[in-house]
Coordinates of C-alpha atoms in Angstrom, one line a residue:
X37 CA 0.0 0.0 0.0
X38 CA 1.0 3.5 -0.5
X39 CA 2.3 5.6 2.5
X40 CA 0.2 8.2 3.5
X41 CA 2.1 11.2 3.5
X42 CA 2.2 12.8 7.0
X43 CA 0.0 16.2 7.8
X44 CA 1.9 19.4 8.5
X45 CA 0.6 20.7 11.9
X46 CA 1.3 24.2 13.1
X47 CA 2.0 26.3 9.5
X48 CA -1.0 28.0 8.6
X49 CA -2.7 28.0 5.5
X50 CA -2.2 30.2 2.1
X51 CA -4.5 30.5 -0.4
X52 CA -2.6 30.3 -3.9
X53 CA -3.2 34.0 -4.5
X54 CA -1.1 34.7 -1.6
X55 CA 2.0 31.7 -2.4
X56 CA 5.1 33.5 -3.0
X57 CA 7.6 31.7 -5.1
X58 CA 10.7 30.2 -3.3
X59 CA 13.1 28.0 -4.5
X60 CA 12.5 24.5 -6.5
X61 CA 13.5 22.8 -3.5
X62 CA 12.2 24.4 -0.6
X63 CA 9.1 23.6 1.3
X64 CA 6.1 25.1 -1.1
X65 CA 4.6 28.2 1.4
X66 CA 1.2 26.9 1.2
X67 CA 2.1 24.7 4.2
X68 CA 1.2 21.2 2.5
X69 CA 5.0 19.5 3.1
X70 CA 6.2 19.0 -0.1
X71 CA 8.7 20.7 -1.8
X72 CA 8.3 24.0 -4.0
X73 CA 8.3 22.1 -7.5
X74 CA 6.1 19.1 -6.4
X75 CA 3.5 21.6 -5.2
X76 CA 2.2 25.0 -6.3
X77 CA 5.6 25.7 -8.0
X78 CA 4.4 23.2 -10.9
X79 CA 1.4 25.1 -11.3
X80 CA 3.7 28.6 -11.8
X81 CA 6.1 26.5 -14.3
X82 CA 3.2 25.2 -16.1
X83 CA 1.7 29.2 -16.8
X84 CA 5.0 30.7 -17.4
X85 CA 5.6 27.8 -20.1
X86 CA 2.7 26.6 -21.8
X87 CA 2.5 27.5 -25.6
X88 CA 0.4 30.2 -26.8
X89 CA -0.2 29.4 -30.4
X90 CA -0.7 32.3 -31.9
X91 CA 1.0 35.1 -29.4
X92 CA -0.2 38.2 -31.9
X93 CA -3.8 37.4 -32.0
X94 CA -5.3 40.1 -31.4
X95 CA -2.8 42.8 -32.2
X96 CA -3.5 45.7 -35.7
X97 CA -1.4 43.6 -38.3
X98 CA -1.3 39.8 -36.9
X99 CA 0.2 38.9 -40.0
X100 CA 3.2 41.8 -39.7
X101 CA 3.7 40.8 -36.2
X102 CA 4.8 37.0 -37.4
X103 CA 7.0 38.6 -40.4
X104 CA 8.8 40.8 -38.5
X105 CA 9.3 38.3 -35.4
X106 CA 10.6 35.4 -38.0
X107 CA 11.6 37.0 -41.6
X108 CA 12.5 40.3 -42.0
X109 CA 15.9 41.4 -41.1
X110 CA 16.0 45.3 -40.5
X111 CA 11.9 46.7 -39.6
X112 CA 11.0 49.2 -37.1
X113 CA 7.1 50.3 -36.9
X114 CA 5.7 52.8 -33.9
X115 CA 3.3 51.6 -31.2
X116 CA 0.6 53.8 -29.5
X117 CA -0.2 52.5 -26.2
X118 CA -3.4 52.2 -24.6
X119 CA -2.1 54.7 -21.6
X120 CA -0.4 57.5 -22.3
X121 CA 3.6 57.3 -22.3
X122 CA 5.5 59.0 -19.4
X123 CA 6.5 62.5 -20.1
X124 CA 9.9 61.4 -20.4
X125 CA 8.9 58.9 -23.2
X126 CA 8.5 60.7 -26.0
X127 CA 7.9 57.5 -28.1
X128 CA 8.0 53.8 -28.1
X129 CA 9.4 52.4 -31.2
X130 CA 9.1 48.1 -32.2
X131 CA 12.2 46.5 -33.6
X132 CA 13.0 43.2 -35.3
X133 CA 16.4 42.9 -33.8
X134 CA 18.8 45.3 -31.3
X135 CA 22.7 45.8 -30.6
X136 CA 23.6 42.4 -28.4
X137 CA 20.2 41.0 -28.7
X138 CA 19.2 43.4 -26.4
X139 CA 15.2 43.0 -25.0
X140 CA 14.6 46.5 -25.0
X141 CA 16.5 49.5 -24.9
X142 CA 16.6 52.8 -23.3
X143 CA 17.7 55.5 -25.5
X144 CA 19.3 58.9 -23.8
X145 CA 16.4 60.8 -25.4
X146 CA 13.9 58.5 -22.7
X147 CA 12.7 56.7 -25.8
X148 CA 12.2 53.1 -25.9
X149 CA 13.1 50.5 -28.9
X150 CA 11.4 47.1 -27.9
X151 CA 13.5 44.0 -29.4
X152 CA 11.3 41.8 -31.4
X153 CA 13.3 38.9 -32.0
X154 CA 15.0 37.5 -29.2
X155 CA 14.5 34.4 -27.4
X156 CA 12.2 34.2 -24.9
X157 CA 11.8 32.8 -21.0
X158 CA 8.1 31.3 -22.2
X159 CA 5.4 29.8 -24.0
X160 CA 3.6 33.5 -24.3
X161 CA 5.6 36.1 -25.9
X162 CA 3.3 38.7 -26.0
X163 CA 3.3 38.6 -22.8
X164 CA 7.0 38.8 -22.8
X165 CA 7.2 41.5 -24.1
X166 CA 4.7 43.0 -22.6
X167 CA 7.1 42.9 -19.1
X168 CA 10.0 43.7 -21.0
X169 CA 8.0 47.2 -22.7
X170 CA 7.1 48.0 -19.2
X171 CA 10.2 47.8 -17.2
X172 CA 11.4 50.0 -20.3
X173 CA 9.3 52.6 -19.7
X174 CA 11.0 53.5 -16.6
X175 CA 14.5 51.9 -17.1
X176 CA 17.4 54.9 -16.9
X177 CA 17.7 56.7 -20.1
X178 CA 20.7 55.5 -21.7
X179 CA 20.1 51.8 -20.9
X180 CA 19.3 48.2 -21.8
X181 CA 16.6 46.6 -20.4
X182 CA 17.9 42.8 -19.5
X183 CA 16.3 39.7 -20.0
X184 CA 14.4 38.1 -17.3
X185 CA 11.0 35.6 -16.7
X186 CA 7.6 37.8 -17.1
X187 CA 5.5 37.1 -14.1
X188 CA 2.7 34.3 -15.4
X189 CA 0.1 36.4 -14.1
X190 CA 1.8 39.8 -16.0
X191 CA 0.0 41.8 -18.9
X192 CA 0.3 41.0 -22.6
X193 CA 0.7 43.1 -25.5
X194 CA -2.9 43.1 -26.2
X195 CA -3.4 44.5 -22.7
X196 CA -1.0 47.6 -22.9
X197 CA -1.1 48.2 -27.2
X198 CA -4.4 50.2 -28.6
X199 CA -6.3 48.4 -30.4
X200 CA -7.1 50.7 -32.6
X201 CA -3.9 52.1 -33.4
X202 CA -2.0 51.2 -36.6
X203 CA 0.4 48.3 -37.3
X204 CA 2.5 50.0 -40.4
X205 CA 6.3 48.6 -40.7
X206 CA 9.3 50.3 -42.2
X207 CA 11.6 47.9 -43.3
X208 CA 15.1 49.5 -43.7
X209 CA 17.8 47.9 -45.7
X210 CA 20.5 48.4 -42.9
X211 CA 20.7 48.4 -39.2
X212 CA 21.5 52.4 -39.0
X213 CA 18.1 52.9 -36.8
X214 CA 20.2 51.4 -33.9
X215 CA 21.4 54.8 -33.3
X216 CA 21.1 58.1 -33.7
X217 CA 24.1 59.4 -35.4
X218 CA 24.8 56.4 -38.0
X219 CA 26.9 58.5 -40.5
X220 CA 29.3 59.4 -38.1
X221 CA 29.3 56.1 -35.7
X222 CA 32.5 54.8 -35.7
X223 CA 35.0 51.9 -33.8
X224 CA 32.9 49.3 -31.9
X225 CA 29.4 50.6 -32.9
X226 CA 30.9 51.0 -36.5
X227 CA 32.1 47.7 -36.8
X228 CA 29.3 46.3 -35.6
X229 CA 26.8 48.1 -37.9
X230 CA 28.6 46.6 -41.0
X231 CA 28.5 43.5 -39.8
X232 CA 24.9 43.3 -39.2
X233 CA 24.2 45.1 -42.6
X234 CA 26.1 42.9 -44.8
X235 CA 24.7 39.5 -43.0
X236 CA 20.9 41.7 -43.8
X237 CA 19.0 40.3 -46.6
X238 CA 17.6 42.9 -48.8
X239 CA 14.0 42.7 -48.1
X240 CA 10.9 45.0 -49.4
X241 CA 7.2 44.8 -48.3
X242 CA 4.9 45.0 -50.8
X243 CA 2.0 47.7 -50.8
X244 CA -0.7 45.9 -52.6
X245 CA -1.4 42.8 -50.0
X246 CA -1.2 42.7 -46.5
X247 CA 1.9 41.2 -44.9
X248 CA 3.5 40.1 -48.1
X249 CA 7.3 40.4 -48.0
X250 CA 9.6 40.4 -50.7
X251 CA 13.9 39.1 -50.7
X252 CA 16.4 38.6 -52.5
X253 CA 18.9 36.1 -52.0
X254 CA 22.1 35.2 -54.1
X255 CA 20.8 32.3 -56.4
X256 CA 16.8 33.2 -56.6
X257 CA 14.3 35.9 -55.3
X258 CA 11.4 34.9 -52.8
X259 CA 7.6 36.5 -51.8
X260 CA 7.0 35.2 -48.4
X261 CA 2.9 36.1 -47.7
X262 CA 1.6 35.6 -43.9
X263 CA -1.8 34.9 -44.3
X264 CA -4.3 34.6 -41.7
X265 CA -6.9 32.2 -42.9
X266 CA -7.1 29.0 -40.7
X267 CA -4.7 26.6 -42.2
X268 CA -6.5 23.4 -43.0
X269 CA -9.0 26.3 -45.4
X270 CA -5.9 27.4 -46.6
X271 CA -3.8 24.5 -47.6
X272 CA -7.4 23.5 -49.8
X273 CA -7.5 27.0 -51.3
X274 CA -3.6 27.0 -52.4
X275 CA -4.0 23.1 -53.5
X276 CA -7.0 23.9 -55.8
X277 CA -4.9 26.7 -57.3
X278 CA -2.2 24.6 -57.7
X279 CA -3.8 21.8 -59.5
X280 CA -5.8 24.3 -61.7
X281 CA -1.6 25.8 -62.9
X282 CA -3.4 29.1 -61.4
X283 CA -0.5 29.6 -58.1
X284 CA 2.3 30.9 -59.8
X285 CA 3.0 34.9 -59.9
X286 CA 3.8 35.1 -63.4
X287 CA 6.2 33.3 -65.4
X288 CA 9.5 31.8 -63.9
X289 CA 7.5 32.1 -60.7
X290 CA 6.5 28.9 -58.6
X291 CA 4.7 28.2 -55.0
X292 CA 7.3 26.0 -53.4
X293 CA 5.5 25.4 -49.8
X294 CA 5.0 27.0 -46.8
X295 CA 6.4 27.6 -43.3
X296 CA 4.5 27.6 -40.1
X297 CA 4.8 30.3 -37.9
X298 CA 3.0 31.4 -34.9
X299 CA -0.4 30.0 -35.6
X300 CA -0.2 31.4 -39.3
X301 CA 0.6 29.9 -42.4
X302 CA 3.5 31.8 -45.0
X303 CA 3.4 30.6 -48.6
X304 CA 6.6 30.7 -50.3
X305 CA 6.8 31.2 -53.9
X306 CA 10.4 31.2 -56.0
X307 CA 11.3 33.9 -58.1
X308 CA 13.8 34.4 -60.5
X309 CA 16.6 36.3 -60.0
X310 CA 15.3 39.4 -62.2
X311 CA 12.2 40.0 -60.4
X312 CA 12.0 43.0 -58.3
X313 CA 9.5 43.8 -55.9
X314 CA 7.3 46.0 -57.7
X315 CA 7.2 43.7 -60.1
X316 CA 5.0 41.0 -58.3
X317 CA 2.8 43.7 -56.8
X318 CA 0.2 43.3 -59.4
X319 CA 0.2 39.3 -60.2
X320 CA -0.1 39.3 -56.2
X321 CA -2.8 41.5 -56.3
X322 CA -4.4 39.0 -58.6
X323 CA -3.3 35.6 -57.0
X324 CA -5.3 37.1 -53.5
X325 CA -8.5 37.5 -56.0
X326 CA -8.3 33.9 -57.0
X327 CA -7.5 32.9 -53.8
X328 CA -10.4 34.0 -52.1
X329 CA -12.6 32.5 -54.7
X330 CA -10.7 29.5 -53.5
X331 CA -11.2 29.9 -50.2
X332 CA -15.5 30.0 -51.0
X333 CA -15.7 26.9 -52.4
X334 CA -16.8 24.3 -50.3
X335 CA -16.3 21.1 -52.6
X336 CA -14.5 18.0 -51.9
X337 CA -10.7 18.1 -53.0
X338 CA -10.4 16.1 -56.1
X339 CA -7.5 13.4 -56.8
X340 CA -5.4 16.1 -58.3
X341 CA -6.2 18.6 -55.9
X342 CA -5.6 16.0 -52.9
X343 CA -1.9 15.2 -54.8
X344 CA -0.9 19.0 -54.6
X345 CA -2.3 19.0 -51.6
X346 CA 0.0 16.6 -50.1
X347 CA 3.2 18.1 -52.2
X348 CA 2.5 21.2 -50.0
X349 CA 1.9 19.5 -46.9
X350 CA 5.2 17.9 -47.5
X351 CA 7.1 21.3 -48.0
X352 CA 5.7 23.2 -44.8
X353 CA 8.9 23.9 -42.3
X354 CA 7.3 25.2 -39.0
X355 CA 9.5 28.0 -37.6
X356 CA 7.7 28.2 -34.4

């Protein structure tokens, strides 16, 4: 028979609101005799590291969110918050990337770059970095704000970010919005601008679709398009185009797959090496009209559409 594990006498009581975290090992606060991790601290490890799906749900521009988090290099866009800033904030600025992989930084003007791609301590990163946008907001001008694990109770994104405010990227072609001054940075900061820059991959959004990026890359170009239509509906849609020689943007151009990302699905289509940007703004303007005719009809796949069907399936990468 199992032991019955002894009752702790004299400790009063907590109620889990109250239960302050200790270490792994030491007795859990709530008085029950166990240790820490065996008691309410599995129930703190479990919030702070469960998997939110799709962390920009939610948020103006879903779809940009996920592109900047996972494929553009060099992309800054402006948030407004819910609140208004401090008065020594005069603006809070969303970053793909910083100097050192920085969370967040300070600037000495009191205004706050938030680091969008960085690893993170959970399953939530909105929620991330919503704790790392808020201990920026009061961090010493002049300074980074350092990584740490958000409370699993903290605010997300979607609680601090209006609503109703505008998602609207910039993507740059270098890394000069790290400071300032860029033209006349030089040693360290410098050196470390051109290296960043030249490891960059030219990238340009497109105007005509939502959340469509364009690269280039040495052997071939690529469109990369986050869309936000739930994935099974999608993967039909893109297969019936496919079967039907109706997915391509134009000639030389070919859908290749898709990646995963973030509870979203990103077609990827080739390009040859001579196709710009602007020049897959219309045919992608089209391939979004056939695709939502696509996405209205309701019939069974048929054996050809099933076959390119699978061929995609077979091709998705899931970043995240």
């Amino acid at each position: 028979m199992a032991k019955k594990r002894p009752q702790t006498k004299g400790k009063p009581q907590v109620t889990s609101g109250e239960i302050p975290v200790v270490g792994a090992r030491e007795p859990c606060p709530c008085g029950s005799g166990r240790r820490y991790k065996a008691c309410h601290g599995r129930e703190a490890a479990h919030a702070v590291t469960e998997l939110v799906q799709r962390p920009f749900e939610g948020l103006p521009g879903e779809g940009d969110w996920v592109a900047l988090r996972e494929l553009v290099p060099a992309a800054t866009v402006e948030l407004r918050l819910k609140d208004e800033l401090p008065e020594d904030v005069p603006s809070v600025t969303l970053a793909t990337v910083l100097p050192m992989a920085w969370p967040a930084l300070r600037r000495d003007d009191g205004s706050v770059l938030l680091g969008l791609q960085n690893d993170t301590s959970s399953g939530d990163i909105s929620r991330d970095l919503a704790d790392t946008l808020q201990r920026a907001l009061t961090t010493e001008p002049g300074s980074p704000v350092q990584a740490r694990r958000a409370p699993a109770d903290g605010p997300r994104l979607q609680d601090l970010l209006d609503p109703n405010g505008t998602f609207e990227p910039v993507v740059h072609t270098g890394f000069e919005f790290w400071v300032p001054d860029a033209e006349n940075a030089s040693g360290e900061v410098a050196a470390s601008l051109e290296r960043a820059n030249a490891a960059a991959i030219p990238t340009v959004k497109l105007t005509g679709v939502d959340s469509a990026y364009w690269c280039e890359t040495p052997d071939k170009n690529h469109l990369r398009w986050v869309m936000p239509h739930p994935e099974e509906k999608l993967l039909d849609a893109l297969a019936r185009l496919h079967a039907a020689g109706a997915s391509s943007l134009g000639e030389g151009t070919r859908l290749v797959g898709s990646f995963r990302a973030h509870g979203l699905t990103v077609p990827v289509w080739d390009l040859p090496s001579a196709v710009k940007a602007e020049d897959v703004e219309k045919p992608a303007a089209e391939f979004a009209e056939r695709l939502a005719a696509a996405l209205d009809t309701d019939a069974p796949l048929t054996a050809e559409e099933r076959r390119a069907r699978g061929g995609l399936t077979n091709r998705q990468v899931t970043l995240s």
